[in-house]
PDB file of C-alpha atoms and ligand atoms in Angstrom:
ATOM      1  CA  UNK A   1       4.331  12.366  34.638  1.00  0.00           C
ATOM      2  CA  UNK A   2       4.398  10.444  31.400  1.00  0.00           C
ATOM      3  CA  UNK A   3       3.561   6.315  32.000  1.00  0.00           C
ATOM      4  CA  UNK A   4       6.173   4.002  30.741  1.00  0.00           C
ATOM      5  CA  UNK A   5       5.152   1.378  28.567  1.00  0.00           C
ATOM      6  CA  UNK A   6       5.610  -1.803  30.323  1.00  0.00           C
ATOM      7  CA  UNK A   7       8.391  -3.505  28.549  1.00  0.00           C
ATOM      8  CA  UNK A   8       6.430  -6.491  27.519  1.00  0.00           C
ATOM      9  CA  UNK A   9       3.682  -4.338  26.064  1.00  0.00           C
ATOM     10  CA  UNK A  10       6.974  -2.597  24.261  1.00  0.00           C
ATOM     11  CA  UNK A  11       8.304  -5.987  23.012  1.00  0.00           C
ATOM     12  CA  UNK A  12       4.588  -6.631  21.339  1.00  0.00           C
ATOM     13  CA  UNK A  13       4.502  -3.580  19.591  1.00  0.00           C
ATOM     14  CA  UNK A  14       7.908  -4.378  18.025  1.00  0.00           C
ATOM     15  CA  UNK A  15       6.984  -7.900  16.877  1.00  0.00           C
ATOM     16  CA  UNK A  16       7.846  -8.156  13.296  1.00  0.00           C
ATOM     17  CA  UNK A  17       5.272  -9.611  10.691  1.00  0.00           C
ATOM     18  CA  UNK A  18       6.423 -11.173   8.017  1.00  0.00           C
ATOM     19  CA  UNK A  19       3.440  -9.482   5.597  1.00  0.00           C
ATOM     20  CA  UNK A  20       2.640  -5.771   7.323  1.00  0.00           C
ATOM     21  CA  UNK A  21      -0.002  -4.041   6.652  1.00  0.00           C
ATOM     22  CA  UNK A  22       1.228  -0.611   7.781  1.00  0.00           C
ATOM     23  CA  UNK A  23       4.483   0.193   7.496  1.00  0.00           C
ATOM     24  CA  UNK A  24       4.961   2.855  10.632  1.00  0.00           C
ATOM     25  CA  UNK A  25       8.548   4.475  10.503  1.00  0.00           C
ATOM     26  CA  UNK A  26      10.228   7.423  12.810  1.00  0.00           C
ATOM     27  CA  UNK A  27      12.776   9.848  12.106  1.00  0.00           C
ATOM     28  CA  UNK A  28      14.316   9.405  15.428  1.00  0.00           C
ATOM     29  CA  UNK A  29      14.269   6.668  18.871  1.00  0.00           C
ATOM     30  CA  UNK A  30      13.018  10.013  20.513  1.00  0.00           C
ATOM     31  CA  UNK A  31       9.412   9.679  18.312  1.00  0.00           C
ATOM     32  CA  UNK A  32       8.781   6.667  19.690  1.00  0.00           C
ATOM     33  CA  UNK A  33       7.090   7.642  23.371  1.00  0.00           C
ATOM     34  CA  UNK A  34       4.407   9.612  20.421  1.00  0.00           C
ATOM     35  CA  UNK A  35       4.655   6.873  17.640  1.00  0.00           C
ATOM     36  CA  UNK A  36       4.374   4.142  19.923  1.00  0.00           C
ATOM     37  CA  UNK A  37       0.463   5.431  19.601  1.00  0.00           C
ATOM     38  CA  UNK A  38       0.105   4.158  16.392  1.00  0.00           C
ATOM     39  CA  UNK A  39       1.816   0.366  16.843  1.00  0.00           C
ATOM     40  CA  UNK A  40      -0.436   0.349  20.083  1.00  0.00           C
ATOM     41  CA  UNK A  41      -3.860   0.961  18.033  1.00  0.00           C
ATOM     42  CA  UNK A  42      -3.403  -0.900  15.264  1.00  0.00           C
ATOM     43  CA  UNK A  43      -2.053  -4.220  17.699  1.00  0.00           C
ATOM     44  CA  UNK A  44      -5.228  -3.472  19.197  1.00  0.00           C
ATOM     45  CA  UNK A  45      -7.632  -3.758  15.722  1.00  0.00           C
ATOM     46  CA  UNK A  46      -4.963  -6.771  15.268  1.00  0.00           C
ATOM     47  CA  UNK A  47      -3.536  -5.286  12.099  1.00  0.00           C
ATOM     48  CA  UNK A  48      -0.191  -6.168  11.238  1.00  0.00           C
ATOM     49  CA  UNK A  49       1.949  -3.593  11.084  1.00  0.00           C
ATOM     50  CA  UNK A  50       5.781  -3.225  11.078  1.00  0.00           C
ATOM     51  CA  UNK A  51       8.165  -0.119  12.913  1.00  0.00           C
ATOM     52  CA  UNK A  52      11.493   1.385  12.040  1.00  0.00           C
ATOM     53  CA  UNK A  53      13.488   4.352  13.016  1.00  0.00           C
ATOM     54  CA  UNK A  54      14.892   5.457   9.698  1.00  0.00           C
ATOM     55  CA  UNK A  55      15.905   9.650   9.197  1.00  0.00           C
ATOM     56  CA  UNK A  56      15.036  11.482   5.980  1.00  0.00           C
ATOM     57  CA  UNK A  57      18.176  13.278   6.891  1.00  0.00           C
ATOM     58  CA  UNK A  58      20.331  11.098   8.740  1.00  0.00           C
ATOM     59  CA  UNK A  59      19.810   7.734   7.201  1.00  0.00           C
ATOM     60  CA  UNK A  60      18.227   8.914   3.694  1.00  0.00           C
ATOM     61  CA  UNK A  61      19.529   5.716   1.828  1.00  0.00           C
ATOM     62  CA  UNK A  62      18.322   2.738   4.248  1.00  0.00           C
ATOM     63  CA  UNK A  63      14.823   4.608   4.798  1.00  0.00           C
ATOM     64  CA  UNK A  64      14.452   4.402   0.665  1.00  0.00           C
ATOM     65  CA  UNK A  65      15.627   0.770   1.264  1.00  0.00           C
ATOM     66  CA  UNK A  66      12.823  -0.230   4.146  1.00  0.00           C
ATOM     67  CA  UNK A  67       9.951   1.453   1.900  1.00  0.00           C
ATOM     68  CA  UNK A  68      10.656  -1.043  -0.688  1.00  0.00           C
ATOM     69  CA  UNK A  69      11.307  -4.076   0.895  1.00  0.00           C
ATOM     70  CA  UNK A  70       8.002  -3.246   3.473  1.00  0.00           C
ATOM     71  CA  UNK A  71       5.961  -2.648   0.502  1.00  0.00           C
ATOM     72  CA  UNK A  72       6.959  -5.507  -1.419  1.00  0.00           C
ATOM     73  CA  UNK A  73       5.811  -7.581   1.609  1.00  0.00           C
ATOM     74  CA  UNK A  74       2.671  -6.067   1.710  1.00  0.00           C
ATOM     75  CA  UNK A  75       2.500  -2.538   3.331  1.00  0.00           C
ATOM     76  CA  UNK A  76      -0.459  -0.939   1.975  1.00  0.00           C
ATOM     77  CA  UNK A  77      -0.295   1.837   4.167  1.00  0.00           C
ATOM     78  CA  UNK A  78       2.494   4.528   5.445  1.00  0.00           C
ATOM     79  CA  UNK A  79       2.620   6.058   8.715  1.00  0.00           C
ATOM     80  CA  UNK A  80       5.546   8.808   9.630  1.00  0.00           C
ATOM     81  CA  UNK A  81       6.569  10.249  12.444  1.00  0.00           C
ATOM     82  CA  UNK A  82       9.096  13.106  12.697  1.00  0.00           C
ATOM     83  CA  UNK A  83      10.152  16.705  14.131  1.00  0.00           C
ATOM     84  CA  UNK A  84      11.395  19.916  13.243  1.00  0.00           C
ATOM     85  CA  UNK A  85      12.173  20.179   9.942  1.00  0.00           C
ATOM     86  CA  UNK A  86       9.904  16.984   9.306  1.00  0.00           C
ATOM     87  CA  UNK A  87      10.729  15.533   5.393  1.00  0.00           C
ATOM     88  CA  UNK A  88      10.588  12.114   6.329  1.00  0.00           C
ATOM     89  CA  UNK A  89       6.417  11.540   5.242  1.00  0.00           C
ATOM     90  CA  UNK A  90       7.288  13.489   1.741  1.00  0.00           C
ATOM     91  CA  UNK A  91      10.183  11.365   1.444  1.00  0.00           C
ATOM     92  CA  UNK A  92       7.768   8.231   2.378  1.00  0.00           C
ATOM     93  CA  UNK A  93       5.534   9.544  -0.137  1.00  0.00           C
ATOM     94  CA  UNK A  94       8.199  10.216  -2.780  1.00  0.00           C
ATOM     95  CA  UNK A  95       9.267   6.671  -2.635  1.00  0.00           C
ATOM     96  CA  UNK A  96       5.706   5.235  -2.942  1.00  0.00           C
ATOM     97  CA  UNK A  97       2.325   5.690  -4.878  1.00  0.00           C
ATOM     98  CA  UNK A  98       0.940   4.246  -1.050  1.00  0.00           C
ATOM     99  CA  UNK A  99      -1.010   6.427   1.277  1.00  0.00           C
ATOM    100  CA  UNK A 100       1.278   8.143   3.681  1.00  0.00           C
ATOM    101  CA  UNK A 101      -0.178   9.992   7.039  1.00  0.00           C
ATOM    102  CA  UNK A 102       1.922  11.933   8.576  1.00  0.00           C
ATOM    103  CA  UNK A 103       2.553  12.336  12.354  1.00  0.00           C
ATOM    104  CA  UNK A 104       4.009  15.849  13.444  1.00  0.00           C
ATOM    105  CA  UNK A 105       5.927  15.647  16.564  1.00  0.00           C
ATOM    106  CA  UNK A 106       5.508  17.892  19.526  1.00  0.00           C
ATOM    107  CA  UNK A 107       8.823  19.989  19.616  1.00  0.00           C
ATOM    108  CA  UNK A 108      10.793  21.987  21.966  1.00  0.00           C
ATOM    109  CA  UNK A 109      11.074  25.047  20.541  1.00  0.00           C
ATOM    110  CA  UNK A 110       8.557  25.497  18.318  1.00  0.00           C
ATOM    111  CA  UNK A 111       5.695  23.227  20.049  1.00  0.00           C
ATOM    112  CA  UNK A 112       5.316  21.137  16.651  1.00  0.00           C
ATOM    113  CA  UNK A 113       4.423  23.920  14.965  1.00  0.00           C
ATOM    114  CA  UNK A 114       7.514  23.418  12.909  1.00  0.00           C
ATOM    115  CA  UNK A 115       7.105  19.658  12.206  1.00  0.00           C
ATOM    116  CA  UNK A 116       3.380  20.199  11.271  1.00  0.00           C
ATOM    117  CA  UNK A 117       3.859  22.970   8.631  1.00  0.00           C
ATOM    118  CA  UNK A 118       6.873  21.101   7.149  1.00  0.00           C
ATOM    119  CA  UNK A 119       4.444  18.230   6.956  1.00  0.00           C
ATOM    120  CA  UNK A 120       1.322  19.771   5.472  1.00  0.00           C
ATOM    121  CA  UNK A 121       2.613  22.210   3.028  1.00  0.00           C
ATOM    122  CA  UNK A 122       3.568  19.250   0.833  1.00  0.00           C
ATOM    123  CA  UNK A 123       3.855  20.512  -3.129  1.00  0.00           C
ATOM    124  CA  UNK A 124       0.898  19.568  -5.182  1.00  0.00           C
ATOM    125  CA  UNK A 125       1.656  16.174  -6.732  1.00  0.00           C
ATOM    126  CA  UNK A 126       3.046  13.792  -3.832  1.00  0.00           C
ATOM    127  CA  UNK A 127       0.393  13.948  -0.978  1.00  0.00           C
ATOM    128  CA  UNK A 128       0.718  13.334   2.522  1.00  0.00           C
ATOM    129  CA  UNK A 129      -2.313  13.017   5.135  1.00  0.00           C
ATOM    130  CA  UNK A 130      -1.755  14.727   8.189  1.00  0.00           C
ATOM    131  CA  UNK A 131      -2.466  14.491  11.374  1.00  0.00           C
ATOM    132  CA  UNK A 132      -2.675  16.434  14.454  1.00  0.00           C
ATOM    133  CA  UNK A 133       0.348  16.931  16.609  1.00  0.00           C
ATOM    134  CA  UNK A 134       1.279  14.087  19.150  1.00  0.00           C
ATOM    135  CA  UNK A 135      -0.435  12.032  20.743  1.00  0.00           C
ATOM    136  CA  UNK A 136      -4.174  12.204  19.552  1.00  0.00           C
ATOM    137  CA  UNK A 137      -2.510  12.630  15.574  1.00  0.00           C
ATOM    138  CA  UNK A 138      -0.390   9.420  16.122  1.00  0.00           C
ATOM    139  CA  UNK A 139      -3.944   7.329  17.478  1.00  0.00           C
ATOM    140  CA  UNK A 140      -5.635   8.615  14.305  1.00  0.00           C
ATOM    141  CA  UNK A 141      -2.961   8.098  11.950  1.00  0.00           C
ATOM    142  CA  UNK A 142      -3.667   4.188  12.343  1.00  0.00           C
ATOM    143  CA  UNK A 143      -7.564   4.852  12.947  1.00  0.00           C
ATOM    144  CA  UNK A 144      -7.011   6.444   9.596  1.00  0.00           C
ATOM    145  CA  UNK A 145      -4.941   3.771   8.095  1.00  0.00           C
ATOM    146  CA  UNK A 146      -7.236   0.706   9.407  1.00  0.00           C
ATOM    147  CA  UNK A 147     -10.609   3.154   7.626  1.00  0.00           C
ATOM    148  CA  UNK A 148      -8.710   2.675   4.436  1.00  0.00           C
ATOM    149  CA  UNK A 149      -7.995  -0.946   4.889  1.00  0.00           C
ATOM    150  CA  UNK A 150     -11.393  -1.394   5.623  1.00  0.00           C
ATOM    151  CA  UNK A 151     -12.405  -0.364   2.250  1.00  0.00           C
ATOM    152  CA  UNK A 152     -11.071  -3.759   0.757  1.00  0.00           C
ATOM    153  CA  UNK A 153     -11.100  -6.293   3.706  1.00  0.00           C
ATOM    154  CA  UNK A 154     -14.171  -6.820   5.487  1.00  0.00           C
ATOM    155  CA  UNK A 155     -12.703  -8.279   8.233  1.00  0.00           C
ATOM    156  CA  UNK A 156     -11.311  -5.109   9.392  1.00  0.00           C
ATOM    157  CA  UNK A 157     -14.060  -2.806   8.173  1.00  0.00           C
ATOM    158  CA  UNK A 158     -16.106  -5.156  11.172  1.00  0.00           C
ATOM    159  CA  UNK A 159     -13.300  -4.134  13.492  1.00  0.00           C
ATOM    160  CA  UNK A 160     -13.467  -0.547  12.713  1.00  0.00           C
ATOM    161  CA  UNK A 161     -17.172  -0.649  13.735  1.00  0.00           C
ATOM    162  CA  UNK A 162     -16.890  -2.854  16.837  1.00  0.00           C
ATOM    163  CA  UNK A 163     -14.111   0.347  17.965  1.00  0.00           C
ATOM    164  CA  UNK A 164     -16.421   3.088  17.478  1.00  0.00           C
ATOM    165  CA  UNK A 165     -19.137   1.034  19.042  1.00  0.00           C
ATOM    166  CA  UNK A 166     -17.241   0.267  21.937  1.00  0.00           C
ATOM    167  CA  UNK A 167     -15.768   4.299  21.903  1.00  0.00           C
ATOM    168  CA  UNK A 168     -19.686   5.630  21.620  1.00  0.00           C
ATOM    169  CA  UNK A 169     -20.478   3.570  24.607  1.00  0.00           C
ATOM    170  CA  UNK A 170     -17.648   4.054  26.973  1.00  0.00           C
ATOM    171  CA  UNK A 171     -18.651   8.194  26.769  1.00  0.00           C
ATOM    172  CA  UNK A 172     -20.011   8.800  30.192  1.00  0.00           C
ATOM    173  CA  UNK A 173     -23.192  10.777  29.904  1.00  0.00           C
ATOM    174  CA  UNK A 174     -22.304  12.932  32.995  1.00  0.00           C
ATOM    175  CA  UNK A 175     -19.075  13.607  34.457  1.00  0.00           C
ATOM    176  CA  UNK A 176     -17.405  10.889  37.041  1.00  0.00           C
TER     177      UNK A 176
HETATM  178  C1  LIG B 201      13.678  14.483  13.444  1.00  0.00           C
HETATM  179  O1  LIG B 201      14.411  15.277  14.299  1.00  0.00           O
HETATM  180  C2  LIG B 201      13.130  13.377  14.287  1.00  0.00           C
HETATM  181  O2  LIG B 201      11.932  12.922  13.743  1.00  0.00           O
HETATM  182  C3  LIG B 201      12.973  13.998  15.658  1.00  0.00           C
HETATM  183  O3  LIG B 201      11.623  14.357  15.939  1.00  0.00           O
HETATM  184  C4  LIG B 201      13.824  15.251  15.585  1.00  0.00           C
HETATM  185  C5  LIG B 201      14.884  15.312  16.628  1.00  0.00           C
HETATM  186  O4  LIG B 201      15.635  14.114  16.596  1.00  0.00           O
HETATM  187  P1  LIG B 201      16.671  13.757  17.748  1.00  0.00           P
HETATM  188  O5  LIG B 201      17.714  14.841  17.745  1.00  0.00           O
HETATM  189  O6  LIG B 201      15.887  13.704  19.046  1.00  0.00           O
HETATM  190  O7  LIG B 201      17.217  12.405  17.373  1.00  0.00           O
HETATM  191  O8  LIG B 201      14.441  13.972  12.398  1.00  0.00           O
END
């Protein structure tokens, strides 16, 4: 059975700062139980970050509108989230000389095979990163975004060592 987020837990990874770091969007509320990954582990490295459900297909205009106004507060970094025919990270990408990772959703009928191949095959010119499907893609989209970070604010570069020093030693070295 899948564990709910508990609601306050929900409420902190919707907390809007005024000057986000990441900008993490979804095609659809129904990313979110995956995407919610991403908010989690960057609240964790405490890098601000802000999410929005905004549809490369459904609401086209007001995603174009959210890139700019999260950019011009600050976002250095893209995360997107979407399924099936997944456009929403090339349309990120599109609207923004940023990096973008990309976060393929696990799908019904095609297992995320669909959103993954509409993600990667991206056209040579506007790049998007991506990651693996679900779960484990969405942790190392922000993993990902908080290494590139890193590379201009040694504050978080520390915190990006402190997490894979922490990771190393919480591997058991035989089974419990
Ligand atoms: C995509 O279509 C979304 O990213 C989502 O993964 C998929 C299905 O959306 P819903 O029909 O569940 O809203 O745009």
């Amino acid at each position: 059975m899948v564990k709910k987020p508990s609601p306050k837990r929900v409420r902190k990874s919707l907390e809007k700062p005024k000057f986000p770091l990441v900008g993490i969007v979804m095609g659809s509320q129904s990313d979110w139980e995956t995407m919610r990954h991403v908010a989690e582990t960057l609240n964790k490295l405490g890098i601000p970050n802000e999410v929005a459900v905004h549809s490369a297909h459904r609401t086209p205009d007001r995603l174009v509108d959210w890139i700019k106004n999260v950019e011009a507060r600050g976002a250095k970094v893209f995360v997107a989230g979407a399924g099936m025919a997944a456009a929403l990270p090339g349309v990120v990408a599109a609207m923004t000389a940023k990096p973008v990772f990309g976060c393929p959703m696990e799908t019904r009928v095609m297992g995320g095979m669909d959103s993954l191949l509409s993600m990667v095959q991206m056209p040579g010119g506007i790049p998007v990163g991506v990651l693996a499907v679900g779960r484990a893609g969405a942790v190392n989209a922000a993993l990902l975004s908080a290494a590139v970070l890193a590379l201009s604010d040694a504050k978080i570069a520390k915190t990006v060592e402190r997490f894979r020093t922490e990771q190393t030693k919480a591997v058991p070295l035989t089974p419990e």
